[in-house]
């Protein structure tokens, strides 16, 4: 999976934070932390700051690995950001990744597309991954990598992390490294409501001696003024600039959207960020809107192939819609054959704005497309099937998702999938239909 990058204009303000982060990861030559927690509100500029540090690290010939947690509820495969980071390493430095996988088979299993024994076949030990072996292996692999160049591992958006990813991070933060390895984890502090699973974990991480915290406050009004100027070189009327400074409340993403709206000549700027984002959607023609809404149901990213099957319009019309969405700065192309929303906040606003019936219809289309190809993780199929009220497919794929999580060494995620399956199978009609089809194993091993 490719990294979703913010647009790369100059970094405005943040000189102090950049210096501090560079120091914490050891870029200024001093002692580095094992872990850094970078927090701040959604859209405040965590990823942008991280990009600046990543550039510096890469110029210093460090090895930078990046993985993202995704907003997929419980349907993300365990350790997804680690798989992504290692997958990218395998694509860029196949020889290095092969050597790691050879010396640490558990790491090899995290690689996307790694051959595995089929879940559910043979004794459980034969197809599941031992979790402590996996933790040890990832730790050792990072150390091994750092022998040739310092390693900076960036795990983005851990407010969406699954439990296995959180526990892997706890393990890495607790263990020290015998070589230069720093792990930076970002999260949205405004997402951490009182019962959020990351809240207590962050408090524990922050108490560890080798872990440092850096919180990003909103930008200062003078920085927002500069940001407006960099985004809109033709000067805006002073009153408009002041209006943007006041409304953005120091949030970089909100500022970008307000400038874009001002550029379009929108008179009354919506007060709410979600409404402002939807204005961007309203600029598109109906066909492009249809494509974008369908993409939002997939999540932050979607492959062209899957989108094509879900939208169900001819390929010329789809291309036209996608082109409009890319030109309208709603979607960006990632890799050779996929699309991502320019920012996660856009995905959320567009998904939340769908009518209940639209959501069900689109989830059903995804469920059908994924079910007929057996493409992608079973947990994704289970998520779409549940949202589409197709309980039979949801039950069957939840069992498979549990097996897949076990194979990856994620027993907590596996247990949750099996529990979901059991809940769904508690309905006699679902149970008899699942039993009637009978090709799949539906007796959870948990
Ligand atoms: N200091 C800055 N200078 C210039 N642009 C910035 C700055 N901070 C953020 N931006 C821009 O604002 C937008 C939002 O920033 P970014 O994606 O880094 O936020 P975030 O905190 O990572 O949000 P999220 O929590 O949703 O991931 C991006 O387009 C980014 O390029
Ligand atoms: Mg971000």
XYZ file of C-alpha atoms and ligand atoms in Angstrom:
478
model
C 0.000 0.000 0.000
C 1.428 3.375 -0.864
C 1.783 6.139 1.602
C -0.836 8.851 1.564
C 1.080 12.091 1.440
C -0.097 15.570 2.288
C 0.597 18.190 -0.379
C 4.150 19.447 -0.084
C 4.144 23.211 0.103
C 6.646 24.810 2.480
C 6.344 23.910 6.143
C 4.899 26.945 7.885
C 5.853 27.682 11.503
C 6.704 24.589 13.545
C 10.406 25.481 13.714
C 10.523 24.626 17.418
C 8.573 21.396 17.011
C 10.710 20.317 14.056
C 13.864 20.908 16.040
C 12.469 19.025 19.018
C 11.304 16.054 16.942
C 14.625 15.874 15.086
C 16.369 15.879 18.449
C 14.109 13.167 19.886
C 14.725 10.813 16.984
C 18.471 11.454 17.190
C 18.907 13.444 13.986
C 20.995 16.076 15.718
C 23.536 13.475 16.808
C 22.481 13.329 20.457
C 20.854 10.486 22.373
C 17.542 9.435 20.805
C 14.359 8.101 22.387
C 13.214 4.581 21.574
C 9.703 5.890 21.077
C 8.118 9.254 20.365
C 4.396 9.944 20.670
C 3.349 12.754 18.361
C -0.153 13.957 19.154
C -2.469 16.756 18.074
C -5.946 17.433 16.748
C -7.080 16.040 13.414
C -5.639 18.164 10.625
C -3.299 20.161 12.865
C -0.202 19.009 10.952
C 1.243 15.810 12.481
C 1.804 14.088 9.147
C 3.238 17.265 7.630
C 5.758 17.634 10.459
C 6.630 13.972 10.212
C 7.218 14.395 6.477
C 9.754 17.134 7.252
C 11.594 14.869 9.690
C 11.418 11.966 7.246
C 13.019 14.140 4.536
C 15.836 15.052 6.881
C 16.347 11.448 7.903
C 16.394 10.279 4.281
C 18.903 12.984 3.352
C 21.078 11.650 6.158
C 20.731 8.200 4.473
C 18.673 6.755 7.293
C 16.227 4.001 6.533
C 12.685 5.304 7.033
C 9.786 2.837 7.230
C 6.188 4.095 7.275
C 2.975 2.276 8.155
C -0.566 3.577 8.606
C -3.403 2.420 10.820
C -6.723 2.693 9.003
C -10.200 3.614 10.115
C -11.677 0.187 9.396
C -13.308 -0.544 12.725
C -12.442 -4.080 13.660
C -11.832 -5.182 10.101
C -8.183 -4.191 9.708
C -5.864 -7.192 9.709
C -3.703 -7.290 12.852
C -0.367 -5.463 12.608
C -1.485 -3.709 9.406
C 0.968 -0.759 9.729
C 3.863 -3.169 10.287
C 2.855 -5.180 7.214
C 2.690 -1.972 5.211
C 6.088 -0.765 6.414
C 7.733 -4.125 5.712
C 5.897 -4.417 2.403
C 7.362 -1.143 1.286
C 10.813 -2.257 2.384
C 10.357 -5.443 0.348
C 9.389 -3.392 -2.707
C 12.318 -0.994 -2.379
C 15.026 -3.295 -1.055
C 13.962 -6.860 -1.880
C 17.330 -8.372 -1.015
C 17.301 -6.813 2.452
C 13.704 -7.870 3.082
C 14.421 -11.426 1.887
C 17.355 -11.663 4.280
C 15.149 -10.511 7.174
C 12.401 -12.959 6.280
C 14.931 -15.779 5.963
C 16.405 -15.186 9.402
C 13.041 -14.342 10.997
C 10.193 -16.362 9.433
C 7.588 -14.599 11.608
C 8.588 -11.300 9.964
C 8.259 -12.934 6.566
C 4.666 -13.826 7.423
C 3.850 -10.153 7.977
C 4.840 -9.328 4.423
C 1.820 -8.681 2.209
C 1.133 -11.670 -0.018
C 3.443 -13.982 1.929
C 2.634 -17.644 1.236
C 0.997 -19.245 4.253
C -0.531 -22.544 5.113
C -4.274 -22.177 4.627
C -5.965 -21.078 7.846
C -8.094 -23.786 9.368
C -6.134 -26.636 7.763
C -4.187 -29.013 9.967
C -3.363 -28.472 13.623
C -3.716 -24.914 14.885
C 0.030 -24.603 15.612
C 0.816 -25.295 11.970
C -0.953 -22.244 10.571
C -0.981 -19.750 13.426
C 1.822 -17.381 14.354
C 3.165 -17.327 17.867
C 2.751 -13.790 19.103
C 5.781 -13.517 21.352
C 7.897 -14.960 18.551
C 6.462 -12.296 16.248
C 7.213 -9.459 18.690
C 10.752 -10.706 19.240
C 11.251 -11.150 15.517
C 10.111 -7.638 14.616
C 12.340 -6.210 17.334
C 15.318 -8.242 16.106
C 14.581 -7.357 12.475
C 14.612 -3.628 13.253
C 17.913 -4.052 15.078
C 19.325 -6.044 12.195
C 18.245 -3.331 9.731
C 19.779 -0.615 11.905
C 23.202 -2.216 11.661
C 23.642 -0.729 8.198
C 21.821 2.619 8.760
C 19.752 4.168 11.570
C 16.085 3.158 11.338
C 13.156 5.505 11.758
C 9.843 3.650 11.936
C 6.799 5.903 11.598
C 3.470 4.437 12.646
C 0.710 6.846 11.720
C -2.756 7.258 13.223
C -2.555 4.831 16.128
C -5.928 6.088 17.377
C -7.172 3.559 14.785
C -4.695 0.826 15.746
C -5.940 -2.676 16.477
C -5.000 -4.185 19.801
C -2.207 -6.291 18.316
C -0.560 -3.205 16.844
C -0.836 -1.415 20.182
C 0.742 -4.376 21.935
C 3.519 -4.608 19.386
C 4.255 -0.931 20.006
C 4.208 -1.480 23.771
C 6.739 -4.268 23.293
C 9.034 -2.143 21.124
C 8.788 0.851 23.464
C 9.590 -1.299 26.493
C 12.557 -3.084 24.926
C 15.614 -1.055 24.235
C 17.442 -1.418 20.946
C 21.126 -2.228 20.686
C 21.244 -0.145 17.468
C 19.779 3.195 16.300
C 16.055 2.532 16.038
C 13.363 5.090 16.846
C 9.650 4.469 16.518
C 7.396 7.502 16.158
C 3.652 6.962 16.642
C 1.140 9.666 15.771
C -2.406 9.959 17.046
C -5.281 12.385 17.114
C -5.586 13.633 20.648
C -9.099 14.953 19.965
C -10.213 11.400 19.156
C -9.218 9.988 22.538
C -12.504 10.172 24.396
C -12.583 8.737 27.879
C -13.305 5.160 26.852
C -11.020 5.093 23.825
C -8.799 1.966 23.983
C -5.658 3.988 23.252
C -6.142 6.368 26.155
C -4.876 4.128 28.940
C -2.179 2.695 26.684
C -0.799 6.150 25.868
C -0.652 6.919 29.589
C 1.389 3.733 30.090
C 3.689 4.484 27.152
C 4.285 8.015 28.422
C 5.557 6.634 31.716
C 8.259 4.572 30.012
C 11.683 6.175 30.368
C 12.621 5.657 26.708
C 9.405 7.220 25.371
C 8.989 10.973 24.793
C 5.908 12.963 23.928
C 5.442 15.850 21.580
C 2.067 17.546 21.335
C 1.260 19.823 18.411
C -0.772 22.846 19.384
C -2.753 24.741 16.769
C -0.702 27.089 14.598
C -0.385 30.716 15.678
C -2.536 33.300 13.845
C 0.590 34.713 12.173
C 1.452 31.243 10.854
C -2.067 30.805 9.516
C -1.637 34.127 7.724
C 1.563 32.833 6.099
C -0.129 29.538 5.253
C -2.972 31.428 3.546
C -0.394 33.348 1.516
C 1.458 30.221 0.444
C -1.802 28.552 -0.553
C -3.208 31.574 -2.355
C -0.446 33.661 -3.921
C -3.012 36.151 -5.329
C -3.749 38.107 -2.153
C -7.190 37.692 -0.657
C -8.992 40.716 0.793
C -7.790 41.409 4.336
C -11.243 40.794 5.775
C -11.323 37.337 4.188
C -7.881 36.519 5.573
C -8.972 37.553 9.055
C -12.102 35.528 8.670
C -10.046 32.457 7.746
C -7.646 33.023 10.653
C -10.556 33.239 13.076
C -12.434 30.247 11.730
C -9.529 27.895 11.259
C -8.606 28.111 14.933
C -5.026 27.329 14.007
C -5.922 24.133 12.153
C -3.866 23.724 8.965
C -6.325 21.447 7.199
C -9.284 23.680 7.961
C -7.212 26.611 6.646
C -6.535 24.803 3.373
C -10.217 24.120 2.915
C -11.224 27.670 3.793
C -8.707 29.056 1.284
C -9.972 26.671 -1.395
C -13.553 27.788 -0.705
C -12.514 31.451 -0.854
C -10.728 30.722 -4.128
C -13.920 29.239 -5.539
C -15.669 32.456 -4.550
C -17.979 30.803 -2.026
C -19.506 33.668 -0.139
C -20.794 32.246 3.054
C -18.188 29.863 4.363
C -19.724 26.990 6.298
C -18.899 27.166 9.985
C -18.406 23.456 10.354
C -15.431 21.616 8.827
C -17.596 18.699 7.676
C -19.947 21.076 5.829
C -16.986 22.854 4.307
C -15.623 19.551 3.027
C -18.967 18.650 1.528
C -18.950 21.890 -0.449
C -15.907 20.435 -2.193
C -17.997 17.413 -3.101
C -20.828 19.635 -4.328
C -18.467 21.162 -6.906
C -18.298 17.832 -8.728
C -20.831 16.626 -11.271
C -23.235 13.868 -10.291
C -21.199 11.062 -11.820
C -18.010 12.100 -10.022
C -19.971 12.434 -6.776
C -21.282 8.922 -7.242
C -17.722 7.621 -7.695
C -16.442 9.528 -4.662
C -19.299 8.351 -2.436
C -18.619 4.772 -3.453
C -14.917 5.232 -2.700
C -15.716 6.598 0.777
C -17.446 3.343 1.668
C -14.200 1.456 0.996
C -12.313 3.680 3.439
C -9.322 5.889 2.858
C -8.020 3.901 -0.120
C -9.522 1.739 -2.825
C -8.177 -0.125 -5.830
C -9.367 0.873 -9.288
C -10.533 -2.668 -9.971
C -12.708 -2.874 -6.887
C -14.165 0.576 -7.416
C -14.996 -0.322 -11.013
C -16.984 -3.337 -9.888
C -18.790 -1.416 -7.160
C -19.739 1.697 -9.106
C -21.010 -0.323 -12.039
C -20.649 2.370 -14.708
C -18.699 1.964 -17.930
C -14.990 2.512 -17.716
C -14.985 5.775 -19.705
C -17.539 7.311 -17.353
C -15.626 5.996 -14.340
C -12.384 7.493 -15.623
C -14.134 10.800 -16.215
C -15.527 10.783 -12.667
C -12.158 9.880 -11.199
C -10.418 12.562 -13.228
C -12.894 15.173 -11.903
C -12.389 13.938 -8.324
C -8.609 14.120 -8.685
C -8.754 17.566 -10.311
C -11.151 18.696 -7.575
C -8.570 17.645 -4.973
C -10.853 15.095 -3.401
C -8.968 11.959 -4.466
C -5.316 11.394 -5.247
C -3.910 8.531 -7.300
C -1.751 6.159 -5.261
C 0.521 3.541 -6.734
C -0.236 2.143 -10.160
C -3.887 1.302 -9.650
C -5.510 2.877 -6.655
C -6.999 6.015 -5.245
C -6.993 7.587 -1.806
C -8.846 10.488 -0.322
C -6.577 13.494 -0.063
C -7.188 13.542 3.651
C -8.845 11.125 6.076
C -11.157 13.905 7.232
C -12.654 14.048 3.736
C -13.433 10.322 3.776
C -15.132 10.668 7.133
C -17.235 13.677 6.102
C -18.388 12.040 2.863
C -19.156 8.684 4.468
C -21.063 10.304 7.332
C -23.136 12.288 4.845
C -24.419 9.191 3.021
C -28.068 8.333 3.534
C -28.678 5.051 5.385
C -30.033 3.407 2.227
C -27.016 4.506 0.184
C -24.670 3.077 2.775
C -26.428 -0.288 2.736
C -26.506 -0.411 -1.071
C -22.831 0.457 -1.422
C -21.709 -1.914 1.319
C -23.708 -4.613 -0.451
C -21.923 -3.836 -3.710
C -18.541 -4.158 -1.969
C -19.624 -7.340 -0.272
C -20.672 -8.856 -3.605
C -17.500 -7.711 -5.363
C -15.188 -8.969 -2.624
C -17.160 -12.181 -2.085
C -16.974 -13.172 -5.742
C -13.236 -12.643 -6.055
C -12.051 -13.732 -2.576
C -9.807 -10.666 -2.932
C -8.625 -8.804 0.150
C -8.834 -9.774 3.786
C -11.937 -11.670 4.920
C -12.415 -9.071 7.673
C -13.103 -6.469 5.007
C -15.762 -8.655 3.442
C -17.235 -9.269 6.898
C -17.404 -5.531 7.592
C -19.213 -4.782 4.321
C -21.530 -7.767 4.652
C -22.539 -6.757 8.185
C -23.222 -3.193 7.125
C -25.244 -4.552 4.194
C -27.268 -6.753 6.589
C -26.107 -9.899 4.778
C -25.675 -11.906 7.961
C -24.892 -15.205 6.254
C -21.891 -13.807 4.382
C -20.940 -11.834 7.504
C -20.916 -14.977 9.677
C -18.922 -17.040 7.195
C -16.384 -14.323 6.510
C -16.042 -13.490 10.215
C -14.871 -17.053 10.835
C -12.390 -16.746 7.980
C -11.286 -13.358 9.320
C -10.680 -14.983 12.701
C -8.571 -17.672 11.058
C -6.617 -15.066 9.128
C -5.970 -13.071 12.312
C -4.752 -16.246 14.065
C -2.437 -16.944 11.150
C -0.926 -13.501 11.614
C -0.520 -13.841 15.379
C -3.446 -11.612 16.373
C -5.472 -13.702 18.869
C -7.422 -10.710 20.219
C -8.647 -9.729 16.784
C -9.327 -13.395 16.043
C -11.399 -13.750 19.200
C -13.442 -10.703 18.233
C -14.155 -12.070 14.760
C -15.151 -15.459 16.179
C -17.391 -13.751 18.736
C -19.058 -11.789 15.962
C -19.602 -15.031 14.064
C -21.114 -16.683 17.134
C -23.427 -13.730 17.698
C -24.579 -13.858 14.091
C -25.021 -17.623 14.234
C -27.199 -17.255 17.328
C -29.955 -16.374 14.868
C -31.462 -19.730 13.830
C -32.233 -18.566 10.282
C -28.629 -17.441 9.703
C -27.306 -20.630 11.265
C -29.383 -22.951 9.135
C -28.557 -21.058 5.961
C -24.831 -21.131 6.752
C -25.041 -24.842 7.569
C -27.049 -25.395 4.388
C -24.310 -23.949 2.198
C -21.845 -26.018 4.113
C -18.612 -25.534 2.103
C -16.868 -23.548 4.804
C -15.729 -24.395 8.290
C -17.959 -22.461 10.694
C -16.818 -23.895 14.007
C -14.607 -21.226 15.497
C -11.434 -22.585 17.049
C -11.437 -19.914 19.764
N 2.993 23.611 9.255
C 2.382 23.434 8.085
N 2.742 24.129 6.998
C 2.116 23.948 5.814
N 1.112 23.088 5.614
C 0.712 22.363 6.664
C 1.315 22.486 7.950
N 0.719 21.652 8.809
C -0.201 21.008 8.079
N -0.226 21.430 6.805
C -1.138 20.948 5.755
O -2.426 20.820 6.334
C -3.049 19.606 5.958
C -3.346 18.784 7.209
O -2.116 18.415 7.808
P -1.781 16.918 8.238
O -2.330 15.958 7.247
O -0.341 16.861 8.524
O -2.630 16.838 9.576
P -2.680 15.655 10.619
O -2.481 16.259 11.944
O -1.755 14.577 10.215
O -4.200 15.190 10.476
P -4.858 13.755 10.763
O -4.999 13.638 12.228
O -6.183 13.808 10.104
O -3.941 12.724 10.188
C -2.104 18.905 5.013
O -2.493 19.182 3.683
C -0.756 19.545 5.314
O 0.103 19.560 4.192
Mg -2.008 12.616 9.640
